[in-house]
Structure formats: C-alpha cells, structure tokens
Short mmCIF file of C-alpha atoms in Angstrom, two decimals:
data_model
loop_
_atom_site.label_atom_id
_atom_site.label_comp_id
_atom_site.label_asym_id
_atom_site.label_seq_id
_atom_site.Cartn_x
_atom_site.Cartn_y
_atom_site.Cartn_z
CA MET A 1 -79.18 3.47 -24.94
CA ASP A 2 -78.53 6.59 -27.04
CA THR A 3 -74.85 7.52 -26.84
CA ARG A 4 -74.46 9.38 -30.13
CA TYR A 5 -71.53 11.83 -29.94
CA LEU A 6 -70.81 10.59 -26.39
CA PHE A 7 -67.88 8.69 -24.92
CA LYS A 8 -66.66 8.10 -21.39
CA ARG A 9 -63.28 8.95 -19.93
CA HIS A 10 -62.13 8.58 -16.28
CA ASN A 11 -65.77 8.12 -15.20
CA THR A 12 -66.89 11.35 -16.92
CA TRP A 13 -68.99 11.74 -20.06
CA TRP A 14 -67.55 13.66 -23.01
CA VAL A 15 -68.94 14.76 -26.37
CA LYS A 16 -67.01 14.33 -29.62
CA VAL A 17 -67.61 15.82 -33.08
CA ALA A 18 -65.67 14.68 -36.14
CA VAL A 19 -63.79 17.35 -38.11
CA PRO A 20 -64.02 17.35 -41.94
CA ARG A 21 -60.82 16.21 -43.63
CA THR A 22 -60.15 19.63 -45.17
CA LEU A 23 -60.04 21.29 -41.73
CA ARG A 24 -57.93 18.79 -39.81
CA ASN A 25 -54.69 20.76 -40.19
CA GLN A 26 -56.25 23.55 -38.11
CA LEU A 27 -58.59 21.68 -35.76
CA GLY A 28 -57.34 18.12 -35.52
CA TYR A 29 -59.15 14.88 -36.20
CA ASP A 30 -62.10 15.74 -33.94
CA LEU A 31 -63.22 18.25 -31.30
CA ARG A 32 -63.91 17.02 -27.79
CA GLN A 33 -65.47 18.64 -24.75
CA SER A 34 -66.06 17.29 -21.26
CA LEU A 35 -69.68 17.42 -20.08
CA LYS A 36 -68.40 17.26 -16.48
CA THR A 37 -70.99 14.75 -15.33
CA HIS A 38 -70.91 11.09 -14.31
CA ASN A 39 -74.62 10.62 -15.10
CA LEU A 40 -75.54 9.29 -18.55
CA GLU A 41 -79.06 10.74 -18.59
CA GLU A 42 -77.71 14.18 -17.73
CA ALA A 43 -75.05 13.82 -20.43
CA GLN A 44 -77.71 12.90 -23.00
CA ASP A 45 -79.54 16.15 -22.22
CA LEU A 46 -76.44 18.35 -22.11
CA ARG A 47 -74.73 17.11 -25.27
CA TRP A 48 -76.73 19.01 -27.89
CA SER A 49 -75.73 22.52 -26.82
CA PHE A 50 -72.08 21.42 -26.72
CA ILE A 51 -72.40 19.80 -30.14
CA ASP A 52 -73.84 23.03 -31.57
CA THR A 53 -70.91 25.00 -30.12
CA LEU A 54 -68.33 22.61 -31.57
CA LYS A 55 -70.02 22.58 -34.96
CA GLU A 56 -70.10 26.37 -34.92
CA LYS A 57 -66.34 26.38 -34.35
CA ILE A 58 -65.90 24.06 -37.33
CA GLU A 59 -68.04 26.31 -39.51
CA LEU A 60 -66.13 29.46 -38.49
CA THR A 61 -62.87 27.73 -39.38
CA ARG A 62 -64.31 26.67 -42.73
CA GLN A 63 -65.13 30.30 -43.53
CA SER A 64 -61.73 31.69 -42.50
CA PRO A 65 -59.39 33.19 -45.18
CA LEU A 66 -56.67 30.69 -44.25
CA GLN A 67 -58.96 27.79 -45.08
CA ASP A 68 -59.87 29.38 -48.45
CA TYR A 69 -56.16 29.66 -49.28
CA GLU A 70 -55.45 26.05 -48.35
CA THR A 71 -58.43 24.81 -50.33
CA GLU A 72 -57.38 26.71 -53.46
CA ASN A 73 -53.72 25.67 -53.26
CA ARG A 74 -54.00 22.03 -52.28
CA ASN A 75 -51.91 19.74 -54.50
CA THR A 76 -54.57 17.21 -55.41
CA GLN A 77 -52.10 14.88 -57.12
CA VAL A 78 -49.92 14.60 -54.00
CA GLU A 79 -53.00 14.12 -51.82
CA THR A 80 -54.27 11.36 -54.08
CA PHE A 81 -51.08 9.38 -54.47
CA MET A 82 -49.00 10.43 -51.40
CA PRO A 83 -51.31 11.35 -48.51
CA VAL A 84 -49.67 13.83 -46.18
CA THR A 85 -49.20 12.42 -42.67
CA ASP A 86 -51.96 13.88 -40.54
CA THR A 87 -50.40 14.22 -37.08
CA ASN A 88 -53.66 15.64 -35.73
CA ASN A 89 -55.30 12.27 -36.30
CA PRO A 90 -55.15 10.20 -33.09
CA GLN A 91 -54.93 7.07 -35.22
CA TYR A 92 -51.51 8.24 -36.40
CA TYR A 93 -50.08 7.79 -32.91
CA HIS A 94 -51.17 4.17 -32.74
CA LYS A 95 -48.05 3.38 -34.77
CA VAL A 96 -45.55 4.31 -32.07
CA VAL A 97 -45.38 7.56 -30.13
CA ASP A 98 -41.77 7.92 -29.09
CA CYS A 99 -42.43 10.37 -26.25
CA GLN A 100 -45.31 8.33 -24.85
CA TYR A 101 -43.24 5.16 -25.04
CA ALA A 102 -40.35 6.86 -23.21
CA CYS A 103 -42.60 8.05 -20.37
CA PRO A 104 -42.54 5.54 -17.47
CA SER A 105 -46.30 5.98 -17.00
CA HIS A 106 -46.96 6.11 -20.78
CA THR A 107 -48.91 9.35 -20.51
CA PRO A 108 -50.80 9.98 -23.80
CA VAL A 109 -48.80 13.08 -24.70
CA PRO A 110 -50.41 13.88 -28.10
CA GLU A 111 -53.88 13.62 -26.60
CA TYR A 112 -53.37 16.10 -23.77
CA ILE A 113 -51.39 18.53 -25.94
CA ARG A 114 -54.28 18.51 -28.40
CA GLN A 115 -56.67 19.39 -25.56
CA ILE A 116 -54.38 22.25 -24.53
CA SER A 117 -54.34 23.55 -28.12
CA GLN A 118 -58.14 23.68 -27.98
CA GLY A 119 -58.10 25.52 -24.65
CA ASN A 120 -59.44 22.52 -22.71
CA TYR A 121 -57.02 22.77 -19.79
CA THR A 122 -59.16 20.85 -17.30
CA GLU A 123 -59.60 17.96 -19.71
CA ALA A 124 -55.86 17.97 -20.44
CA TYR A 125 -55.14 17.87 -16.70
CA MET A 126 -57.45 14.89 -16.16
CA ILE A 127 -55.80 12.96 -19.00
CA ASN A 128 -52.50 13.49 -17.18
CA TRP A 129 -54.01 12.71 -13.78
CA GLU A 130 -55.27 9.37 -15.00
CA SER A 131 -51.75 8.32 -16.05
CA ASN A 132 -49.29 10.05 -13.74
CA VAL A 133 -51.41 11.19 -10.76
CA PHE A 134 -49.47 14.41 -10.00
CA PRO A 135 -49.42 16.63 -13.15
CA GLY A 136 -48.81 19.87 -11.24
CA ILE A 137 -45.87 18.38 -9.33
CA LEU A 138 -44.38 16.60 -12.34
CA GLY A 139 -44.76 19.71 -14.48
CA ARG A 140 -42.22 21.34 -12.15
CA THR A 141 -39.93 18.48 -11.15
CA CYS A 142 -40.01 15.62 -13.68
CA ASP A 143 -36.73 14.47 -15.25
CA ARG A 144 -38.66 14.55 -18.57
CA PRO A 145 -37.46 11.30 -20.23
CA CYS A 146 -40.10 11.98 -22.89
CA GLU A 147 -38.36 15.04 -24.32
CA PRO A 148 -35.12 13.41 -25.58
CA ALA A 149 -37.39 10.95 -27.42
CA CYS A 150 -39.51 13.72 -28.98
CA ARG A 151 -39.68 13.49 -32.77
CA ARG A 152 -39.38 17.25 -33.08
CA THR A 153 -35.65 16.96 -32.36
CA ARG A 154 -35.26 15.33 -35.78
CA THR A 155 -36.26 18.55 -37.51
CA HIS A 156 -35.67 21.26 -34.89
CA GLU A 157 -33.04 22.05 -32.31
CA LYS A 158 -35.31 21.55 -29.30
CA PRO A 159 -38.14 19.13 -28.44
CA VAL A 160 -41.69 20.08 -27.50
CA ALA A 161 -41.75 21.31 -23.88
CA ILE A 162 -43.81 18.30 -22.82
CA CYS A 163 -43.02 18.60 -19.12
CA ARG A 164 -43.88 22.29 -18.88
CA LEU A 165 -47.20 21.62 -20.62
CA LYS A 166 -48.19 19.48 -17.64
CA ARG A 167 -47.63 22.54 -15.50
CA VAL A 168 -49.82 24.55 -17.88
CA THR A 169 -52.71 22.11 -17.37
CA TYR A 170 -52.44 22.50 -13.59
CA ASP A 171 -52.09 26.27 -13.60
CA TYR A 172 -55.11 26.84 -15.88
CA LYS A 173 -57.48 24.02 -14.91
CA ASP A 174 -60.84 24.56 -13.22
CA ASP A 175 -61.96 22.78 -10.07
CA ILE A 176 -61.81 19.02 -10.70
CA THR A 177 -63.50 17.70 -7.56
CA HIS A 178 -66.60 16.59 -9.47
CA LEU A 179 -64.45 14.82 -12.09
CA LEU A 180 -62.64 12.53 -9.66
CA PRO A 181 -63.67 8.85 -9.64
CA GLU A 182 -66.48 8.04 -7.24
CA VAL A 183 -65.58 5.99 -4.18
CA PRO A 184 -68.32 3.42 -3.45
CA GLN A 185 -70.11 3.69 -0.10
CA GLU A 186 -70.37 -0.09 0.14
CA LYS A 187 -66.96 -1.53 0.97
CA THR A 188 -65.50 -4.90 0.05
CA GLY A 189 -64.32 -5.60 3.58
CA LYS A 190 -60.67 -5.66 2.50
CA ARG A 191 -58.26 -3.51 4.55
CA LEU A 192 -54.89 -2.42 3.20
CA ALA A 193 -51.99 -0.84 5.06
CA LEU A 194 -49.88 1.60 3.07
CA ILE A 195 -46.47 2.34 4.58
CA GLY A 196 -45.18 5.76 3.52
CA ALA A 197 -47.19 8.71 2.24
CA GLY A 198 -45.19 9.35 -0.91
CA PRO A 199 -46.27 9.10 -4.55
CA ALA A 200 -46.23 5.28 -4.63
CA SER A 201 -48.61 4.76 -1.71
CA LEU A 202 -50.86 7.63 -2.78
CA THR A 203 -51.16 6.17 -6.27
CA VAL A 204 -52.03 2.73 -4.88
CA ALA A 205 -54.67 4.31 -2.63
CA ARG A 206 -56.18 6.26 -5.52
CA ASP A 207 -56.62 3.09 -7.57
CA LEU A 208 -57.86 0.85 -4.74
CA LEU A 209 -60.29 3.25 -3.07
CA VAL A 210 -62.52 3.26 -6.14
CA LEU A 211 -62.68 -0.56 -5.94
CA GLY A 212 -64.22 -0.29 -2.48
CA HIS A 213 -61.18 -1.30 -0.42
CA GLU A 214 -60.26 0.51 2.80
CA CYS A 215 -56.82 2.15 2.72
CA ILE A 216 -54.97 3.10 5.92
CA LEU A 217 -51.87 5.23 5.40
CA PHE A 218 -48.93 5.19 7.84
CA GLU A 219 -46.33 7.97 7.67
CA LYS A 220 -43.49 8.79 10.09
CA ASP A 221 -43.60 12.51 9.17
CA PRO A 222 -46.42 14.90 10.15
CA GLN A 223 -47.56 15.41 6.53
CA GLY A 224 -47.97 13.41 3.33
CA GLY A 225 -45.89 13.74 0.19
CA GLY A 226 -42.81 11.70 1.09
CA LEU A 227 -39.59 12.73 -0.62
CA MET A 228 -41.56 15.20 -2.76
CA ARG A 229 -41.99 17.24 0.41
CA THR A 230 -38.69 16.58 2.16
CA ASN A 231 -36.20 16.54 -0.72
CA ILE A 232 -37.51 18.96 -3.34
CA PRO A 233 -37.03 22.58 -2.23
CA ALA A 234 -40.07 24.85 -2.15
CA PHE A 235 -38.50 27.21 -4.71
CA ARG A 236 -38.77 24.35 -7.22
CA LEU A 237 -42.01 22.80 -5.95
CA PRO A 238 -44.29 25.31 -4.19
CA VAL A 239 -45.86 23.91 -1.02
CA GLU A 240 -49.35 24.93 -2.13
CA VAL A 241 -49.06 22.83 -5.31
CA LEU A 242 -47.77 19.84 -3.35
CA ASP A 243 -50.49 20.13 -0.70
CA ASP A 244 -53.21 20.50 -3.32
CA GLU A 245 -52.37 17.35 -5.26
CA VAL A 246 -51.55 15.23 -2.20
CA ASP A 247 -54.71 16.29 -0.33
CA GLN A 248 -56.72 15.67 -3.49
CA ILE A 249 -56.05 11.94 -3.09
CA ILE A 250 -56.14 11.81 0.71
CA ASN A 251 -59.57 13.46 0.67
CA MET A 252 -60.93 10.65 -1.50
CA GLY A 253 -61.26 8.67 1.72
CA ILE A 254 -57.86 7.53 3.00
CA GLU A 255 -57.52 6.99 6.74
CA THR A 256 -54.23 8.69 7.66
CA ARG A 257 -51.95 7.95 10.60
CA PHE A 258 -49.21 10.56 10.49
CA ASN A 259 -46.29 10.60 12.95
CA SER A 260 -46.52 6.81 12.95
CA GLU A 261 -43.27 5.05 12.10
CA ILE A 262 -43.64 1.36 11.30
CA THR A 263 -40.90 -0.79 12.79
CA SER A 264 -42.54 -4.22 12.49
CA MET A 265 -44.59 -5.81 9.71
CA GLU A 266 -45.76 -8.41 12.20
CA SER A 267 -47.53 -5.80 14.30
CA LEU A 268 -49.41 -4.58 11.23
CA LEU A 269 -50.57 -8.07 10.32
CA GLU A 270 -51.87 -8.44 13.86
CA GLU A 271 -54.17 -5.47 13.14
CA ASP A 272 -56.03 -7.67 10.68
CA PHE A 273 -54.87 -6.09 7.43
CA ASP A 274 -55.42 -8.17 4.31
CA ALA A 275 -52.39 -6.71 2.54
CA ILE A 276 -49.47 -4.38 3.16
CA PHE A 277 -47.93 -2.07 0.57
CA VAL A 278 -44.44 -0.80 1.35
CA GLY A 279 -43.90 2.57 -0.32
CA THR A 280 -41.05 3.95 1.75
CA GLY A 281 -39.04 5.16 -1.24
CA ALA A 282 -35.25 5.47 -1.21
CA PRO A 283 -34.53 7.83 1.69
CA LYS A 284 -30.91 6.82 2.22
CA GLY A 285 -28.33 9.07 0.54
CA LYS A 286 -24.89 8.14 -0.80
CA ASP A 287 -21.77 8.57 1.29
CA LEU A 288 -18.08 8.42 0.38
CA SER A 289 -15.40 6.50 2.27
CA ILE A 290 -12.49 8.84 1.55
CA GLU A 291 -9.55 10.09 3.55
CA GLY A 292 -10.56 12.66 6.16
CA ARG A 293 -14.27 11.83 6.02
CA GLN A 294 -14.62 10.92 9.70
CA GLU A 295 -12.45 13.76 10.98
CA ALA A 296 -14.60 16.37 9.18
CA GLU A 297 -17.94 14.73 9.96
CA ASN A 298 -19.47 17.86 11.51
CA ASN A 299 -18.98 19.79 8.27
CA ILE A 300 -20.04 17.07 5.82
CA HIS A 301 -23.69 16.38 5.05
CA ILE A 302 -25.50 13.78 2.94
CA GLY A 303 -27.47 15.63 0.26
CA ILE A 304 -31.00 14.34 0.82
CA ASP A 305 -30.63 14.38 4.61
CA TRP A 306 -29.54 18.01 4.49
CA LEU A 307 -32.44 18.98 2.22
CA THR A 308 -34.82 17.25 4.63
CA SER A 309 -33.44 19.25 7.55
CA ILE A 310 -34.11 22.45 5.57
CA ALA A 311 -37.64 21.34 4.68
CA PHE A 312 -38.49 20.83 8.36
CA GLU A 313 -36.66 24.06 9.34
CA HIS A 314 -33.99 22.30 11.39
CA THR A 315 -31.32 24.04 9.29
CA ASP A 316 -31.50 27.76 8.54
CA SER A 317 -27.86 28.72 7.90
CA ILE A 318 -24.63 27.43 6.39
CA GLY A 319 -20.97 28.45 6.11
CA LYS A 320 -19.66 30.93 3.56
CA LYS A 321 -17.83 28.35 1.44
CA VAL A 322 -19.65 25.24 0.20
CA LEU A 323 -18.39 22.34 -1.91
CA VAL A 324 -20.99 20.06 -3.52
CA LEU A 325 -20.00 16.63 -4.83
CA GLY A 326 -22.21 15.38 -7.66
CA GLY A 327 -24.04 16.74 -10.68
CA GLY A 328 -27.59 15.43 -10.30
CA ASN A 329 -30.81 17.11 -9.22
CA THR A 330 -30.04 16.67 -5.52
CA ALA A 331 -26.64 18.32 -5.99
CA MET A 332 -28.19 21.29 -7.82
CA ASP A 333 -30.87 21.65 -5.15
CA CYS A 334 -28.11 21.71 -2.52
CA CYS A 335 -26.26 24.42 -4.48
CA ARG A 336 -29.29 26.65 -4.79
CA SER A 337 -30.35 26.06 -1.19
CA SER A 338 -26.84 26.94 0.02
CA LEU A 339 -26.97 30.30 -1.75
CA ARG A 340 -30.38 31.00 -0.23
CA LEU A 341 -29.04 30.21 3.24
CA GLY A 342 -26.19 32.71 2.91
CA ALA A 343 -23.28 30.88 1.28
CA GLU A 344 -21.02 33.19 -0.74
CA ASP A 345 -18.81 30.70 -2.57
CA VAL A 346 -20.48 27.50 -3.86
CA LYS A 347 -18.52 25.11 -6.07
CA VAL A 348 -19.58 21.84 -7.71
CA VAL A 349 -17.22 18.91 -8.26
CA VAL A 350 -18.48 16.28 -10.68
CA ARG A 351 -16.69 13.48 -12.56
CA SER A 352 -18.55 13.83 -15.87
CA PRO A 353 -18.23 16.69 -18.40
CA PHE A 354 -20.74 19.51 -18.11
CA ASP A 355 -22.87 18.34 -21.04
CA GLN A 356 -23.20 14.89 -19.44
CA MET A 357 -24.34 16.03 -16.01
CA LYS A 358 -27.56 14.34 -14.93
CA ALA A 359 -29.31 17.49 -13.73
#
C-alpha cells in the first residue's frame, strides 16, 4: 500500500511535505493539506498535484529576499552549540503545551493555529471539531481557560487570542459535510437513550453513531442545544451558528424526540434501551435566603430562568431600574439583556473586586 506523503486524520486523507530546516521559521516544520476524501485510492491519485503546489510554495519562500537575509546572517556558532527552539516544529509541543493542557478537552492549539497561519481554515476547524465538537459556539462563548496558561504572557502583556481563533475557523471554513465521519449502515443492534439535547448528549451521540449504535435523543424543549440555546443570549451566540453546529450532529443520524420530558428512568428501560445517558446539565439557578426575599418575589428572578424566558420570548420587557447580584457570565448576560429590554439604570453588586470578577 503506497502511502507516501499521506496520513489520515478524522477519517480523511491528508498530504504532508517536510520543510527544509532553513525555512522552518517562515513555514513551520511541514506543510499539510487535506485531500478531502475518505477513499485511499482517490487520495493516492490526488496527492501529486497537491505535493507540487506545496513544494512550489517552499521554493518561492526559498527565493524570497527575507530568506536570503536570514541565510546570510545566521549565527552558525549559536546554531551549532545552542540550537534555537523551533516552535514551528510539532515535536516541540510534545514536551508540555501549557494551553493545551489547560483546555478541558485538550484541543491541540498549536496544530490548529498553524493551519490557520497557512490559510487552511477548514482543516483548522476539523482539528477543533474532533476535540471540542462546537468550535463556532466555543469561539464566541468559551471561558478560555487556555489563555491564562498561554506562554506568550511570559514575554508579552496579553496571550494569544486562542478562543477567538476558533471563531475564525468557523467563519472562514468551507462546507465540511464530506469530512464528517461516516456512520455505518449496518448497526450493532445496541440502542441508547440520551436525555437532554445539550452539548454532553450531542457529543456522546457523535462518538457512538460512528460505532454503529442507534442513538435516540429526548429533549423537553422544542429544539436541541440545551443551555447553549436557553441561557446564552443571541447577541453573544447567534442562533444561526448554534443551529448549524447542533444540526450538524443531529443530521448524522440521531432519532430526535423533542417536547418529550423524561420523568422516569424505569419507563425508558421498558422501551428496551441498552443504556441511558443523562445529559440534563445544571439548569437550576442559585437563590438567596435573605430578608425580604419572599415579599418581593414578583420582582426577583433567578438569572438562568430569566434568560430562558427571554430565549423563548416569554419575557419582552423589564422595569427601568435593575439590580444584578453576581459577577459571572450569567450576571453579565442579565445586565446586557436588561438594557436591550428597556432598562435605564442597571447596577451590579458583587462581593469580589472588579479584577477578580469571574466574567
């Protein structure tokens, strides 16, 4: 089997050409391009034109004035005895990548940023999709735990905008339908019930569908997305982005049962499911037992419940003066939503100093 220059990623064949050492500062350790096919024979035929294009890019870089300057001014003694760290070399990140380690899904940050730098937005998106499932959504809403860990903060004031680069991959990608993993026609006979249509259940379905298992999704609301739909305002997460990435997974072959609230696990087991996944999230907000709470109940709202009522258009107005308790993302979303609904005076009360607020 001839796989020269070829490698496989998320069920798709890619071509890879090594970059000469003298050009790695500009181009990285190697150049990669997706062939956008699952078929090996087709990839074997396609690869040569892509290889020629990548090699042409290498040759143009070799002939550039910048490369001539670097070649003439290289300190050979330093290179011989103290090799400069080549951060474009993927092997470098095998040591420990702080940002990747800090990410809960361990998204390969250097790899997708390198694809972005080469203009391969679709490939960068798929690298993200493999790890975190919703790059377009996360690029707009993630709490970005990777950025405080970014090594750039050791030498510069701000980290790399890792989160926003996820958004870049979504905004500039091509159609990815043909790059999604293939779902086998022949099923295993295993049936799984997924309770809740939020990110947890959708991720489980994505991973199990390709194994040949049947996934049946139960959701009490009329649409999928879970708290991403009900608790993140549309001005922060556009509905079209949410629908696109949620439907992307549902259309892989999930059987959906919307407007179906599950009140008994026993009844599900009676439907002959082999397993049940509970992905209902954390839909219960925090309340405060303070003096006057009960007397003013009609004017006091729990943050996530109030945002849900806005999302489903049950609430379309609010009083002129609003007081928000808390300094997290939900509190800030309530502030901004209040202003959009007509509030004139919105104040935030939070225990921590401003620079320690969670939002």
